[in-house]
Short mmCIF file of C-alpha atoms in Angstrom, two decimals:
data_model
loop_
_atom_site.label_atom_id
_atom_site.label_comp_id
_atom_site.label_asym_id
_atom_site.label_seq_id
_atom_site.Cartn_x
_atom_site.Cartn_y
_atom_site.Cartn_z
CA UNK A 1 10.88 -6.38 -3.57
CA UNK A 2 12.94 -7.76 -6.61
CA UNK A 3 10.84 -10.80 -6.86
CA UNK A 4 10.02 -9.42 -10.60
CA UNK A 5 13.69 -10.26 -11.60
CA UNK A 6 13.11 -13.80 -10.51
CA UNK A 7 12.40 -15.28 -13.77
CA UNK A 8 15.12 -13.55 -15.25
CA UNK A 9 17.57 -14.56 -12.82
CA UNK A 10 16.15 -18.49 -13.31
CA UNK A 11 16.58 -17.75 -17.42
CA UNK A 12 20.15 -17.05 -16.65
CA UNK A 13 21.14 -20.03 -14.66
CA UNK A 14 23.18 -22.89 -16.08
CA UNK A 15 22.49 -25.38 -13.47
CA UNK A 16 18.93 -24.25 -13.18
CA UNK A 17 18.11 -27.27 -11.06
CA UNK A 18 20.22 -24.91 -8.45
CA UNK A 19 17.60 -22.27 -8.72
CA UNK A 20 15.31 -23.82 -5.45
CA UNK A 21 18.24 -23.62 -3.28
CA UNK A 22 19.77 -20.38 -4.26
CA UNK A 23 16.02 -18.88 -3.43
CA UNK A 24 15.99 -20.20 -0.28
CA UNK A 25 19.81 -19.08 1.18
CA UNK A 26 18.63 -15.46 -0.22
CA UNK A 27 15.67 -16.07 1.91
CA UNK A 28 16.96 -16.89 4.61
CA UNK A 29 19.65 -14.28 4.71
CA UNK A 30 17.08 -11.71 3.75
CA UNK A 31 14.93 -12.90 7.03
CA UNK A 32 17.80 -12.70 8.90
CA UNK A 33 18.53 -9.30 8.09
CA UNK A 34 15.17 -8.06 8.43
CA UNK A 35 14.88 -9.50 11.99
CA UNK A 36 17.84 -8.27 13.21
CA UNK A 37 17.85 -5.15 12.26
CA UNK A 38 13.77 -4.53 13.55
CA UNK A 39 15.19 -6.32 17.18
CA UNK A 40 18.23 -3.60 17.02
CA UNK A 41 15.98 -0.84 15.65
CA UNK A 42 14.05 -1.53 18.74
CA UNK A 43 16.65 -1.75 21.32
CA UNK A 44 18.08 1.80 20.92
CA UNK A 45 14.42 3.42 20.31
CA UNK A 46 12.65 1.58 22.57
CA UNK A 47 8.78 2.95 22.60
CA UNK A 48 9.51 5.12 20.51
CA UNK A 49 9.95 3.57 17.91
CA UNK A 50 8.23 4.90 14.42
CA UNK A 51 7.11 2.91 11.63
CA UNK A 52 10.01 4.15 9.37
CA UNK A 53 13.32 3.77 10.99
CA UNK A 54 14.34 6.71 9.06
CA UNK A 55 12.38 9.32 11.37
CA UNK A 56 13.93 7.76 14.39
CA UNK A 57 17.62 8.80 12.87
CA UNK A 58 16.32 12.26 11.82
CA UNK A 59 15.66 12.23 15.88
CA UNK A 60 18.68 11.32 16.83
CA UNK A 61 21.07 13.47 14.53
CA UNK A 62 19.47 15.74 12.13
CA UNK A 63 22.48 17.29 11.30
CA UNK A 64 24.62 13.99 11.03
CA UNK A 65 26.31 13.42 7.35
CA UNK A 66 26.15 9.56 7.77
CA UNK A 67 22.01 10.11 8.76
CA UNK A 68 21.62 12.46 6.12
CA UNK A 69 23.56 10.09 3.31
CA UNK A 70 21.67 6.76 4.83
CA UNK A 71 18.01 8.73 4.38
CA UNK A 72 19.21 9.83 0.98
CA UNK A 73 20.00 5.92 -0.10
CA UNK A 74 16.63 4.95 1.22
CA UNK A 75 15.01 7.27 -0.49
CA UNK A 76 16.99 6.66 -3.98
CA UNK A 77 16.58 2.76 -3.39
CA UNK A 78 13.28 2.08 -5.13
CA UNK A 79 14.00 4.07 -7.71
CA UNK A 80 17.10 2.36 -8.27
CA UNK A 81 14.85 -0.44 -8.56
CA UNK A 82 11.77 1.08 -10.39
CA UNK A 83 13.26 -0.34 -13.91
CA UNK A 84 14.70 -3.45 -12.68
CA UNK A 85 11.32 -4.54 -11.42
CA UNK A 86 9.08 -3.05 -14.70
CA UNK A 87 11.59 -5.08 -17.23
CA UNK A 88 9.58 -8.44 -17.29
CA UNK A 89 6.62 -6.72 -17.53
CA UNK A 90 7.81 -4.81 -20.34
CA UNK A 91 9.26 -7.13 -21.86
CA UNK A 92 6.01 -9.52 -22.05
CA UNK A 93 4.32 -6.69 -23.05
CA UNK A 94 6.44 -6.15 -25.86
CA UNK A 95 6.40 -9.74 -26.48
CA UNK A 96 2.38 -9.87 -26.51
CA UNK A 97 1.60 -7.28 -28.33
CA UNK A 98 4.41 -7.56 -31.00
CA UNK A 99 6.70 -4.41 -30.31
CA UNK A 100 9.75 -4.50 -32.80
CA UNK A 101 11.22 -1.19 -33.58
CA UNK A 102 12.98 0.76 -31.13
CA UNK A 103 10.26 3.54 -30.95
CA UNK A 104 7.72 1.07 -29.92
CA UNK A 105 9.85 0.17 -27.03
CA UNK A 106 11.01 3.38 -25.75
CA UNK A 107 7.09 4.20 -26.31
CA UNK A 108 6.45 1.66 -23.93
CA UNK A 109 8.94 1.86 -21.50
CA UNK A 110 8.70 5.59 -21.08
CA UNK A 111 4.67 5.32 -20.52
CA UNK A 112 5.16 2.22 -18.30
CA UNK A 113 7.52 4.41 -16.30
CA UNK A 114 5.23 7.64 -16.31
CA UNK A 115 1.87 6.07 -15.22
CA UNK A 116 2.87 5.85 -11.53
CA UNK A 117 4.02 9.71 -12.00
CA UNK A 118 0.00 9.76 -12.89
CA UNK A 119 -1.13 8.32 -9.98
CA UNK A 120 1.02 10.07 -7.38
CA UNK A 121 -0.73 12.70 -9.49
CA UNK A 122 -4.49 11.49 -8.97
CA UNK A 123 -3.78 10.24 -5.44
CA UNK A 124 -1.77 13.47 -4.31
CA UNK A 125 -1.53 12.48 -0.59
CA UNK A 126 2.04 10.36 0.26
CA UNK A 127 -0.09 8.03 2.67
CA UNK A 128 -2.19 7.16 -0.05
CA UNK A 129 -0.10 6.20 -2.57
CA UNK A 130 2.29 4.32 -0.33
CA UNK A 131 -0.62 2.58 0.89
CA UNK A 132 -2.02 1.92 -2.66
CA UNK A 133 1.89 0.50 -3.58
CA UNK A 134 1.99 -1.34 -0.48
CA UNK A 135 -1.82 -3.26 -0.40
CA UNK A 136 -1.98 -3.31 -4.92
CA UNK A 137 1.44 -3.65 -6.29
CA UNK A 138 3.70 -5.05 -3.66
CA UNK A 139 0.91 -8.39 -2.90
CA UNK A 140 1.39 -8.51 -7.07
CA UNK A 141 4.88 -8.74 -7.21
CA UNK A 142 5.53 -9.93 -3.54
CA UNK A 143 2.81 -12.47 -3.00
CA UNK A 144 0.78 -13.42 -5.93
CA UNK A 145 3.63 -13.49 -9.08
CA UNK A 146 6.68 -15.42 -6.98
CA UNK A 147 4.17 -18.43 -6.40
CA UNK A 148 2.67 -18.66 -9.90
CA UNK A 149 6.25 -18.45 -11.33
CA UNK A 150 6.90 -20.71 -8.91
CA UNK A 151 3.59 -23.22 -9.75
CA UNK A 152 4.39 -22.61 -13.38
CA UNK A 153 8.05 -23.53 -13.35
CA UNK A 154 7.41 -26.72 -11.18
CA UNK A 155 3.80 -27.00 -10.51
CA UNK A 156 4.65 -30.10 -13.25
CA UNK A 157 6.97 -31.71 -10.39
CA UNK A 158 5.32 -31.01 -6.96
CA UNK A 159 2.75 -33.15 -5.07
CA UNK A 160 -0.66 -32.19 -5.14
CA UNK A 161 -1.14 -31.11 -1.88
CA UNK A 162 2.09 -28.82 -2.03
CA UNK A 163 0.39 -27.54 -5.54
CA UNK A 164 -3.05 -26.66 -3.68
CA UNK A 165 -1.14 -25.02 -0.32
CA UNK A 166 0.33 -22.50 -3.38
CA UNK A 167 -3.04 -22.27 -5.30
CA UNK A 168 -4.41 -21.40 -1.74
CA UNK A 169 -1.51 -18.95 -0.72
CA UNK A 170 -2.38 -17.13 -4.20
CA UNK A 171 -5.93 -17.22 -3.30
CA UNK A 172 -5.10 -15.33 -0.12
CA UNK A 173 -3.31 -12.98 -1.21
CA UNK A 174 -5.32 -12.00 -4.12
CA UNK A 175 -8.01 -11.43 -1.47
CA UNK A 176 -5.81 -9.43 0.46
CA UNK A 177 -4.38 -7.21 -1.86
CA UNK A 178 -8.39 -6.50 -3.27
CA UNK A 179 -9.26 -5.74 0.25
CA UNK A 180 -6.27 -3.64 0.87
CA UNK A 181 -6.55 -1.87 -2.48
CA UNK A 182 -9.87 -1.03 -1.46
CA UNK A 183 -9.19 0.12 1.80
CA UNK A 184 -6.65 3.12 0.17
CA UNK A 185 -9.88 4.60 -1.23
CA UNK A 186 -12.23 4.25 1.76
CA UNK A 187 -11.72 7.19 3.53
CA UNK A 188 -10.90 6.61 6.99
CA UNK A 189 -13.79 7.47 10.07
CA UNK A 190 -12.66 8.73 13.28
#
């Protein structure tokens, strides 16, 4: 999810008024590939199928060099991403709370890197802390912050009723991710 980039990538436009339609063909594309490769992923496994395509290679061809080097780019993806995705943060923290010398920042961006070490330390179990990115931190940067970047770069421009679908959409998915953040730390009953 590099929807945290998005305001970056808007700053960085010349023809900004390009932006909307940019979003959209990336969309699009992004669907596309998604789709297809869920409808493929389910014609050669069939039933058996598992929720991470990943395990259905490991299946197929343990031994494989192309399975072993696709697992190892999944698994080095995120955290290929892991800064990309914290910079706006960072940078409106440093913004907000007045960070100028170079300590200060690397302060920052070295604790802003090491709290989710601290919580795959607290919440030792994989499941949980995959479910805790998935239901907390992906409906913040997937959901809730494209739509009120969105809302505040245009909210100005757009018809009311568009503005309250969004308001409503971030509404939704605020009460998602609470109930899903909750849900990590009820454990489950069989």
């Amino acid at each position: 999810a590099g929807h945290a980039v998005f305001p970056s990538i808007y700053d960085s436009l010349e023809d900004k008024k390009s932006y909307p339609k940019i979003i959209n063909v990336v969309y699009v594309f992004c669907t596309a590939i998604y789709i297809s490769m869920a409808f493929l992923g389910y014609l050669i496994f069939v039933d058996e199928t598992k929720e991470e395509i990943t395990l259905n290679l490991y299946d197929v061809a343990p031994d494989n060099f192309l399975v072993r080097l696709t697992v190892w780019l999944i698994i080095i993806n995120p955290i290929t991403k892991f800064a990309l995705t914290l910079n706006p943060l960072v940078n409106i923290v440093e913004g907000y709370a007045g960070f100028k010398g170079r300590q200060a920042k690397i302060l920052l961006r070295t604790v802003s890197c090491a709290l989710p070490c601290l919580l795959a330390i607290v919440l030792p179990s994989f499941a949980v802390i995959c479910a805790f990115v998935g239901a907390f931190c992906s409906f913040i940067v997937s959901g809730i912050f494209p739509i009120m970047c969105y809302l505040k770069i245009y909210g100005h421009s757009i018809s009311r009723p568009w503005y309250m679908v969004n308001v409503a959409l971030i509404v939704v998915n605020t009460i998602m991710c609470v109930l899903g953040t909750g849900a990590v730390f009820v454990p489950p009953t069989e």
